Structures are given as C-alpha cells and as structure tokens.
Amino acid sequence: MSSRTLPLLFINLGGEMLYILDQRLRAQNIPTDKAKKVMNDIITTMFNKKFLEELFKPQELYSKKALRTVFDRLAHASIMRLNQASMDKLYDLMTMAFKYQVLLCPRPKDLLLVSFNHMDAIKDFVRDAPSILNQVDETYRQLIEMYTPLSGGEFQLIRQTLLVFFQDMHIRVSIFLKDKVQNSNGRFVLPTSGPVPHGTQVPGSIRIFSCAGEEVKRLPFPNGGSYSSALREGSFELFGERVIKLGTNMYSVSRPVETHMSGTAKNSAQHTKVNAAPNPLAKEELNLLARLMGGLDVQKPTAADSGFRVNLFSTDEEEEEALISRPEELSYEVINIQATKDQQANEELARIMGEFTEEAEPSQGPSDKGADLLAMMDGL
C-alpha cells in the first residue's frame, strides 16, 4: 500500500462533493449569497493550512468509516445542514464518481491530471475570493512538488491502493446507468475503444526481432476493440490543458442531470458492513484522525445568518423514506473503538470522540483551531 495516497483521495472526493453540492444548491434555488458562502466556507476549511500539513504527511489510508467522519465534518463546515440520509447519498455519489475515474484512468500517472481537473474547478468556484484562491494555489504547489517526481511504478501503487479502498463499493448511480457505463449490479463497464494511453501504441500487431535487434516479421492479431492513437499528454503544471476529461464536473449547467441514485433507498444495503472486531491499530488511527480533523471547524448558524437544509433527494418524502430504511451498520456519527484497556485513556478517547460530532462547539479562532484536540492526543 502506498503512503502517498491520502491527499489524492481526499482532494478528489472533496472535488466531487463540491460538484454535487453546487448542483443541489442551484436546483433548490438557494439564494446566491448563501450558496456562495457555503461553497467558500467548505473550500476554506478543506484547504486550511494546518489541515493540509497533516494530510500531506506520508501515512496509510484511513478506514472507510474514519474517512466518512472527516467528510461529515467538512460538509457541515458552513451554514448548510444535511440530514443523515442525504449525507449518505452525498458520500455514495462522491465515492462512486471517483471510483469510476480511477478505473478509467488511462495511465496511473494520469490520476494527478484527474486531481488537477478537480482543483481547476475548485479554483473556478472561488475565483472572486483571492484569499481562498491563494489557499488552493498553495495546495497545487504541494501536489506538484510531491507527485510529479514519482515514477510510474509509484503511481501504479497509488492506483492499486485506491482500488483496494473502493473494491467493495458497488452503489448504482442513475447518471452512470443512463450513460450505460455502469451495470445493474453496480459494476462499471470498461471501454474497449478510444485513444490508448500516452506513450503507448495501438494494439494489433506482433513484431518479431532478430538477434541483432532488427525487425524481421510483423503479424497482426485482433485487439478486440476500436483503438486510436494516444492523445497528447496533459499539463502537469499549475496552469494548462489537462486533455483528459475525467474529474471534470458532470453536474455542470451544460449537462443537466439528476443527483439521483437509482432504485429505492433500500439500495443502501449494498454498503459493506463494518467489521466490529477490535483493530489493534485503532489507537494510532485515532491519533492520526484527531490531528487531521483538528483543522476542521464546524460552525453553528447564528441568529444573523441562519442555517438551511439541503436535500439530496427529489422530495422530502423520499429523503424521509431513505432515513427510515437506513441500515443500522451505517452509523458514522461516532467512531467507537476499544483501543486500550486503560480506563483513564478510555475516558480521554471518549472525550475526544465527542469533538467529532456535528454538535461540537466552534473553535475560538483560526490560530487555536484543533489545538485542544491535538494536546489531548499528544498526552496519550
């Protein structure tokens, strides 16, 4: 498993989350100023300097439940609120969209271009907010510095790590079903046509060489598809044409679609059940998660700026039905891990986990954001 996967996973899932929320805010006719505030607040939190320092440290991926906790907090970093069924659906759409992109990536290295497509769109969301734009540009520079020197083999390891993370997720999504890129069982259809990856040739011939290295014979063979020559390589710089379209906004105005999961809410049962057995590495993961979440500041709506609810379903009745039929194993509000038998440590961990709920008090200011949480974890 690669220890450099987490930043790409977080940024791409975060980009998909912003695409979906932007579409729902427009679909529900939320006033422009409130919608802008939601997007700006989430992006500001997502690219918080302290948060990114923890994110870019080499580390193993978090469990699915732990990562969901992070995005639960991130989605509620502004005045917008989602109920549990809508949050479930939002996370399903995010994960399945990025899984599709990982599967269809022409080369492992192109995962970085997919990430840049998300980053380009995020920059467009905050083009009128220079301070937030600077945060995003700084993250660009970190991505370029960390990932452009990596070899093809290292990118392949990152891709395999992502595929292992997504391997049990087979949620059916209407937009993929309509485009016939996903089967009714939730598995994606891989194309056997189109341009080949950059740096490769169209398959279809076997070349035989002599001992001197000269080609002496060429035999054709059916390649089973309709392939074309590779496109030019996309730009890995701060600005430039990325060439590949994976990671761009499929909910854009130019292509109106529903963020509607196929079937009924009972499809949520396709989620992988969480293993309840104690994890011997749970304490270490909890420490990492606490440090990472130290930069996530959940705000409570004030009287002057009241919060509002966003529904990821077509109607309130559909959302309510999904909440009622939600499987019990999909409880993400608190990560309950028995990490040690020491009673005092257990009490501290319980207090820490209390900080992870949506009802957590806002921090006193940007400078001390997450400081108390980090201090408690340092004492373990």
Short mmCIF file of C-alpha atoms in Angstrom, two decimals:
data_model
loop_
_atom_site.label_atom_id
_atom_site.label_comp_id
_atom_site.label_asym_id
_atom_site.label_seq_id
_atom_site.Cartn_x
_atom_site.Cartn_y
_atom_site.Cartn_z
CA MET A 1 0.00 0.00 0.00
CA SER A 2 1.22 3.47 -0.84
CA SER A 3 1.66 6.03 1.95
CA ARG A 4 1.10 8.89 -0.51
CA THR A 5 -2.49 8.09 -1.46
CA LEU A 6 -4.48 10.05 1.14
CA PRO A 7 -4.05 13.57 -0.33
CA LEU A 8 -5.27 12.45 -3.78
CA LEU A 9 -8.20 10.53 -2.28
CA PHE A 10 -9.27 13.48 -0.15
CA ILE A 11 -8.91 16.16 -2.85
CA ASN A 12 -10.77 14.15 -5.50
CA LEU A 13 -13.59 13.12 -3.17
CA GLY A 14 -13.78 16.71 -1.94
CA GLY A 15 -13.99 17.96 -5.51
CA GLU A 16 -16.87 15.59 -6.27
CA MET A 17 -18.63 16.73 -3.08
CA LEU A 18 -18.40 20.36 -4.20
CA TYR A 19 -19.78 19.49 -7.65
CA ILE A 20 -22.82 17.80 -6.11
CA LEU A 21 -23.48 20.49 -3.51
CA ASP A 22 -23.20 23.23 -6.15
CA GLN A 23 -25.77 21.41 -8.29
CA ARG A 24 -28.17 20.90 -5.38
CA LEU A 25 -27.85 24.49 -4.18
CA ARG A 26 -28.83 25.67 -7.66
CA ALA A 27 -31.59 23.08 -8.03
CA GLN A 28 -33.18 24.13 -4.71
CA ASN A 29 -32.95 27.83 -5.62
CA ILE A 30 -30.86 28.72 -2.58
CA PRO A 31 -30.10 32.47 -2.64
CA THR A 32 -26.83 33.21 -4.39
CA ASP A 33 -25.19 34.84 -1.37
CA LYS A 34 -25.96 31.86 0.89
CA ALA A 35 -24.86 29.33 -1.73
CA LYS A 36 -21.62 31.25 -2.25
CA LYS A 37 -20.99 31.32 1.48
CA VAL A 38 -21.46 27.55 1.73
CA MET A 39 -19.01 26.85 -1.08
CA ASN A 40 -16.44 29.36 0.20
CA ASP A 41 -16.64 28.08 3.79
CA ILE A 42 -16.23 24.43 2.77
CA ILE A 43 -13.32 25.20 0.43
CA THR A 44 -11.66 27.38 3.08
CA THR A 45 -11.87 24.53 5.57
CA MET A 46 -10.82 21.93 3.01
CA PHE A 47 -7.63 23.84 2.19
CA ASN A 48 -6.84 25.01 5.72
CA LYS A 49 -3.04 25.18 6.14
CA LYS A 50 -2.92 23.18 9.38
CA PHE A 51 -5.27 20.58 7.95
CA LEU A 52 -3.17 20.16 4.80
CA GLU A 53 0.03 19.79 6.82
CA GLU A 54 -1.44 16.67 8.41
CA LEU A 55 -2.99 15.49 5.16
CA PHE A 56 0.27 15.54 3.17
CA LYS A 57 2.29 13.60 5.74
CA PRO A 58 3.11 10.08 4.45
CA GLN A 59 0.56 7.77 6.07
CA GLU A 60 -1.70 4.83 5.41
CA LEU A 61 -5.26 5.40 4.26
CA TYR A 62 -7.91 5.74 6.95
CA SER A 63 -10.71 3.22 7.19
CA LYS A 64 -13.90 3.94 5.24
CA LYS A 65 -15.67 4.87 8.45
CA ALA A 66 -12.94 7.27 9.56
CA LEU A 67 -12.80 9.00 6.17
CA ARG A 68 -16.57 9.34 6.16
CA THR A 69 -16.30 11.08 9.55
CA VAL A 70 -13.93 13.65 8.04
CA PHE A 71 -16.29 14.42 5.15
CA ASP A 72 -19.26 14.57 7.52
CA ARG A 73 -17.50 17.38 9.35
CA LEU A 74 -16.37 19.04 6.13
CA ALA A 75 -19.86 19.09 4.62
CA HIS A 76 -21.13 20.88 7.73
CA ALA A 77 -18.33 23.47 7.86
CA SER A 78 -20.80 26.21 6.92
CA ILE A 79 -24.43 27.19 7.48
CA MET A 80 -25.73 24.32 5.32
CA ARG A 81 -27.08 21.19 7.01
CA LEU A 82 -27.76 17.71 5.60
CA ASN A 83 -29.73 15.06 7.38
CA GLN A 84 -28.23 11.59 7.67
CA ALA A 85 -29.96 10.11 4.59
CA SER A 86 -28.81 12.99 2.36
CA MET A 87 -25.28 12.73 3.77
CA ASP A 88 -25.27 9.02 2.98
CA LYS A 89 -26.35 9.72 -0.58
CA LEU A 90 -23.83 12.53 -1.00
CA TYR A 91 -20.98 10.26 0.13
CA ASP A 92 -22.18 7.45 -2.15
CA LEU A 93 -22.19 9.76 -5.18
CA MET A 94 -18.73 11.08 -4.29
CA THR A 95 -17.13 7.68 -3.86
CA MET A 96 -18.68 6.06 -6.93
CA ALA A 97 -17.73 9.01 -9.15
CA PHE A 98 -14.09 8.88 -8.10
CA LYS A 99 -14.01 5.07 -8.29
CA TYR A 100 -15.18 5.38 -11.91
CA GLN A 101 -12.39 7.87 -12.63
CA VAL A 102 -9.72 5.65 -11.05
CA LEU A 103 -10.90 2.65 -13.10
CA LEU A 104 -10.89 4.57 -16.38
CA CYS A 105 -7.63 6.46 -15.85
CA PRO A 106 -5.51 5.74 -18.98
CA ARG A 107 -2.23 5.65 -17.02
CA PRO A 108 -1.65 5.55 -13.24
CA LYS A 109 0.15 8.90 -13.53
CA ASP A 110 -3.00 10.43 -15.01
CA LEU A 111 -4.54 10.27 -11.54
CA LEU A 112 -2.69 13.52 -11.00
CA LEU A 113 -4.42 15.06 -14.03
CA VAL A 114 -7.78 13.93 -12.62
CA SER A 115 -6.85 15.68 -9.36
CA PHE A 116 -5.89 18.82 -11.28
CA ASN A 117 -9.26 18.79 -13.07
CA HIS A 118 -10.93 18.85 -9.66
CA MET A 119 -8.59 21.58 -8.47
CA ASP A 120 -9.23 23.68 -11.59
CA ALA A 121 -12.97 23.51 -10.93
CA ILE A 122 -12.49 24.40 -7.26
CA LYS A 123 -10.47 27.46 -8.32
CA ASP A 124 -13.38 28.49 -10.51
CA PHE A 125 -15.76 28.23 -7.53
CA VAL A 126 -13.66 30.75 -5.56
CA ARG A 127 -12.43 32.96 -8.40
CA ASP A 128 -13.93 36.02 -6.64
CA ALA A 129 -12.25 35.28 -3.29
CA PRO A 130 -8.49 36.00 -3.57
CA SER A 131 -7.59 34.75 -0.08
CA ILE A 132 -9.23 31.36 -0.68
CA LEU A 133 -7.74 31.23 -4.15
CA ASN A 134 -4.28 31.56 -2.59
CA GLN A 135 -5.04 28.55 -0.36
CA VAL A 136 -5.96 26.48 -3.40
CA ASP A 137 -2.86 27.59 -5.31
CA GLU A 138 -0.68 26.59 -2.37
CA THR A 139 -2.21 23.12 -2.47
CA TYR A 140 -1.47 22.98 -6.20
CA ARG A 141 2.17 23.65 -5.45
CA GLN A 142 2.25 20.92 -2.81
CA LEU A 143 0.70 18.43 -5.21
CA ILE A 144 3.20 19.30 -7.95
CA GLU A 145 6.12 19.10 -5.52
CA MET A 146 5.06 15.76 -4.04
CA TYR A 147 3.76 13.86 -7.05
CA THR A 148 5.46 15.00 -10.27
CA PRO A 149 8.83 13.41 -9.31
CA LEU A 150 7.22 9.99 -8.67
CA SER A 151 7.90 7.10 -11.04
CA GLY A 152 5.27 5.19 -12.99
CA GLY A 153 5.63 2.30 -10.55
CA GLU A 154 4.88 4.55 -7.58
CA PHE A 155 1.75 5.87 -9.31
CA GLN A 156 0.71 2.29 -10.03
CA LEU A 157 0.98 1.52 -6.31
CA ILE A 158 -1.18 4.57 -5.54
CA ARG A 159 -3.78 3.39 -8.06
CA GLN A 160 -3.81 -0.11 -6.57
CA THR A 161 -4.24 1.36 -3.07
CA LEU A 162 -7.26 3.35 -4.29
CA LEU A 163 -8.78 0.30 -6.00
CA VAL A 164 -8.43 -1.75 -2.81
CA PHE A 165 -10.19 1.05 -0.92
CA PHE A 166 -13.09 1.10 -3.42
CA GLN A 167 -13.30 -2.62 -4.25
CA ASP A 168 -16.41 -3.40 -2.14
CA MET A 169 -18.40 -0.32 -3.18
CA HIS A 170 -20.99 -1.12 -5.86
CA ILE A 171 -23.68 1.54 -5.42
CA ARG A 172 -25.83 2.12 -8.51
CA VAL A 173 -25.97 5.75 -9.64
CA SER A 174 -28.54 6.95 -12.15
CA ILE A 175 -26.22 9.13 -14.24
CA PHE A 176 -23.87 6.19 -14.81
CA LEU A 177 -26.75 3.82 -15.58
CA LYS A 178 -28.20 6.29 -18.10
CA ASP A 179 -24.82 6.60 -19.83
CA LYS A 180 -24.52 2.78 -19.81
CA VAL A 181 -21.14 2.93 -18.07
CA GLN A 182 -22.48 1.02 -15.06
CA ASN A 183 -24.32 -2.30 -14.97
CA SER A 184 -27.40 -3.00 -12.87
CA ASN A 185 -25.20 -4.81 -10.33
CA GLY A 186 -23.27 -1.60 -9.67
CA ARG A 187 -20.10 -2.63 -11.52
CA PHE A 188 -18.57 -0.33 -14.11
CA VAL A 189 -18.21 -1.09 -17.83
CA LEU A 190 -14.64 -0.65 -19.05
CA PRO A 191 -14.45 0.52 -22.68
CA THR A 192 -12.57 -1.38 -25.40
CA SER A 193 -12.23 1.59 -27.70
CA GLY A 194 -10.88 5.11 -27.83
CA PRO A 195 -7.36 6.56 -27.57
CA VAL A 196 -4.66 4.44 -25.96
CA PRO A 197 -2.62 5.83 -23.02
CA HIS A 198 0.05 8.40 -23.82
CA GLY A 199 3.36 6.73 -24.63
CA THR A 200 1.79 3.51 -25.91
CA GLN A 201 0.88 2.20 -29.36
CA VAL A 202 -2.41 0.91 -30.72
CA PRO A 203 -2.52 -2.85 -30.08
CA GLY A 204 -2.94 -5.18 -33.04
CA SER A 205 0.46 -6.36 -34.22
CA ILE A 206 3.17 -8.76 -33.02
CA ARG A 207 6.70 -7.78 -34.02
CA ILE A 208 9.46 -10.35 -34.21
CA PHE A 209 13.09 -9.24 -33.96
CA SER A 210 16.36 -10.89 -34.91
CA CYS A 211 19.28 -11.36 -32.54
CA ALA A 212 20.71 -8.12 -33.90
CA GLY A 213 17.59 -6.24 -32.84
CA GLU A 214 16.19 -5.79 -36.34
CA GLU A 215 12.51 -6.32 -37.01
CA VAL A 216 12.14 -9.31 -39.31
CA LYS A 217 8.44 -10.03 -39.20
CA ARG A 218 5.15 -8.46 -38.16
CA LEU A 219 1.94 -10.43 -37.53
CA PRO A 220 -1.49 -8.86 -36.99
CA PHE A 221 -3.89 -10.04 -34.28
CA PRO A 222 -7.44 -8.96 -33.36
CA ASN A 223 -7.26 -6.49 -30.47
CA GLY A 224 -10.93 -6.86 -29.51
CA GLY A 225 -11.68 -3.14 -29.69
CA SER A 226 -11.55 0.02 -31.74
CA TYR A 227 -8.49 1.90 -30.55
CA SER A 228 -6.92 5.12 -31.81
CA SER A 229 -3.58 6.79 -31.32
CA ALA A 230 -2.82 8.42 -27.99
CA LEU A 231 -3.80 12.00 -27.32
CA ARG A 232 -1.12 14.50 -26.38
CA GLU A 233 -0.07 14.44 -22.74
CA GLY A 234 -1.93 16.74 -20.37
CA SER A 235 -0.23 19.55 -18.48
CA PHE A 236 1.11 18.77 -15.00
CA GLU A 237 1.75 22.44 -14.30
CA LEU A 238 -0.27 24.96 -12.29
CA PHE A 239 -1.98 26.11 -15.50
CA GLY A 240 -2.53 24.24 -18.74
CA GLU A 241 -4.78 21.91 -20.71
CA ARG A 242 -5.29 18.63 -18.83
CA VAL A 243 -6.52 16.87 -22.02
CA ILE A 244 -8.38 14.07 -20.21
CA LYS A 245 -11.90 14.88 -19.03
CA LEU A 246 -12.05 12.55 -16.02
CA GLY A 247 -12.55 14.61 -12.88
CA THR A 248 -14.44 17.45 -14.58
CA ASN A 249 -17.89 18.47 -13.36
CA MET A 250 -20.53 16.10 -14.75
CA TYR A 251 -23.26 18.10 -12.96
CA SER A 252 -22.47 21.31 -14.83
CA VAL A 253 -25.15 23.57 -16.31
CA SER A 254 -24.23 22.42 -19.80
CA ARG A 255 -25.27 18.91 -18.90
CA PRO A 256 -28.30 18.94 -16.58
CA VAL A 257 -28.60 15.67 -14.69
CA GLU A 258 -30.18 14.38 -11.53
CA THR A 259 -28.11 13.61 -8.48
CA HIS A 260 -30.48 10.72 -8.02
CA MET A 261 -29.44 7.24 -7.03
CA SER A 262 -31.22 4.51 -8.95
CA GLY A 263 -33.84 2.39 -7.31
CA THR A 264 -35.14 2.90 -3.79
CA ALA A 265 -33.40 3.78 -0.58
CA LYS A 266 -33.03 0.07 0.10
CA ASN A 267 -30.02 0.13 -2.21
CA SER A 268 -28.09 1.43 0.77
CA ALA A 269 -27.94 -2.16 1.95
CA GLN A 270 -25.26 -2.70 -0.70
CA HIS A 271 -22.81 -0.95 1.59
CA THR A 272 -20.11 -3.12 3.05
CA LYS A 273 -20.80 -3.95 6.67
CA VAL A 274 -18.29 -2.53 9.11
CA ASN A 275 -16.20 -5.10 10.92
CA ALA A 276 -16.90 -4.74 14.62
CA ALA A 277 -13.79 -6.67 15.71
CA PRO A 278 -11.25 -4.56 17.65
CA ASN A 279 -8.49 -3.17 15.49
CA PRO A 280 -5.03 -3.37 17.10
CA LEU A 281 -4.03 -0.23 15.19
CA ALA A 282 -7.15 1.67 16.22
CA LYS A 283 -5.38 3.97 18.67
CA GLU A 284 -2.83 5.01 16.05
CA GLU A 285 -5.57 5.67 13.50
CA LEU A 286 -7.50 7.66 16.07
CA ASN A 287 -4.42 9.78 16.78
CA LEU A 288 -3.95 10.48 13.06
CA LEU A 289 -7.64 11.19 12.58
CA ALA A 290 -7.69 13.58 15.53
CA ARG A 291 -4.75 15.54 14.16
CA LEU A 292 -6.27 15.64 10.68
CA MET A 293 -9.64 16.82 11.97
CA GLY A 294 -8.05 19.48 14.14
CA GLY A 295 -8.32 21.82 11.13
CA LEU A 296 -12.00 21.19 10.53
CA ASP A 297 -14.07 23.90 12.16
CA VAL A 298 -17.81 23.24 12.25
CA GLN A 299 -19.85 26.42 12.50
CA LYS A 300 -23.25 26.81 14.12
CA PRO A 301 -25.72 29.08 12.37
CA THR A 302 -26.10 32.40 14.15
CA ALA A 303 -29.25 34.44 14.51
CA ALA A 304 -28.00 36.89 11.90
CA ASP A 305 -27.07 34.14 9.45
CA SER A 306 -29.48 31.26 9.93
CA GLY A 307 -28.66 27.85 8.54
CA PHE A 308 -30.65 25.95 5.93
CA ARG A 309 -31.11 22.33 4.94
CA VAL A 310 -30.15 20.82 1.59
CA ASN A 311 -31.92 17.71 0.34
CA LEU A 312 -30.07 15.27 -1.93
CA PHE A 313 -33.35 13.56 -2.84
CA SER A 314 -36.09 14.67 -5.21
CA THR A 315 -38.62 15.17 -2.39
CA ASP A 316 -38.67 15.37 1.40
CA GLU A 317 -40.78 12.20 1.46
CA GLU A 318 -38.12 10.26 -0.47
CA GLU A 319 -35.45 11.52 1.93
CA GLU A 320 -37.55 10.50 4.93
CA GLU A 321 -38.11 7.03 3.48
CA ALA A 322 -34.37 6.63 2.94
CA LEU A 323 -33.68 7.62 6.54
CA ILE A 324 -36.19 5.09 7.89
CA SER A 325 -34.83 2.23 5.78
CA ARG A 326 -31.19 3.09 6.51
CA PRO A 327 -29.23 0.02 7.69
CA GLU A 328 -28.00 0.18 11.28
CA GLU A 329 -24.40 -0.53 10.29
CA LEU A 330 -24.25 2.83 8.50
CA SER A 331 -23.83 4.81 11.70
CA TYR A 332 -20.99 7.24 11.13
CA GLU A 333 -21.58 9.92 13.74
CA VAL A 334 -19.07 8.50 16.23
CA ILE A 335 -16.20 6.08 15.77
CA ASN A 336 -16.36 3.79 18.78
CA ILE A 337 -13.08 1.90 19.10
CA GLN A 338 -11.77 -0.07 22.07
CA ALA A 339 -8.13 0.90 21.69
CA THR A 340 -6.81 0.11 25.17
CA LYS A 341 -7.92 -1.33 28.48
CA ASP A 342 -6.59 1.59 30.45
CA GLN A 343 -9.60 3.37 32.00
CA GLN A 344 -8.04 6.84 32.02
CA ALA A 345 -7.07 6.57 28.33
CA ASN A 346 -10.59 5.37 27.52
CA GLU A 347 -12.08 8.43 29.19
CA GLU A 348 -9.80 10.71 27.18
CA LEU A 349 -10.69 8.92 23.93
CA ALA A 350 -14.38 9.22 24.71
CA ARG A 351 -13.94 12.94 25.29
CA ILE A 352 -12.04 13.24 22.00
CA MET A 353 -14.75 11.46 20.08
CA GLY A 354 -17.24 13.93 21.47
CA GLU A 355 -15.37 16.57 19.46
CA PHE A 356 -16.16 14.66 16.24
CA THR A 357 -19.94 15.09 16.39
CA GLU A 358 -21.81 17.74 14.46
CA GLU A 359 -22.79 19.40 17.72
CA ALA A 360 -19.19 20.30 18.55
CA GLU A 361 -18.67 23.89 19.72
CA PRO A 362 -16.96 26.24 17.24
CA SER A 363 -13.30 26.93 17.86
CA GLN A 364 -12.30 30.24 19.42
CA GLY A 365 -10.31 31.34 16.40
CA PRO A 366 -8.24 30.20 13.44
CA SER A 367 -4.98 30.17 15.39
CA ASP A 368 -6.16 27.70 18.05
CA LYS A 369 -8.27 25.57 15.72
CA GLY A 370 -7.97 21.98 16.91
CA ALA A 371 -5.27 22.83 19.46
CA ASP A 372 -7.14 21.31 22.41
CA LEU A 373 -7.79 18.12 20.47
CA LEU A 374 -4.16 17.81 19.46
CA ALA A 375 -2.99 18.47 23.00
CA MET A 376 -5.15 15.64 24.33
CA MET A 377 -3.85 13.23 21.68
CA ASP A 378 -0.23 14.18 22.44
CA GLY A 379 -0.81 13.13 26.02
CA LEU A 380 -1.71 9.53 25.07
#
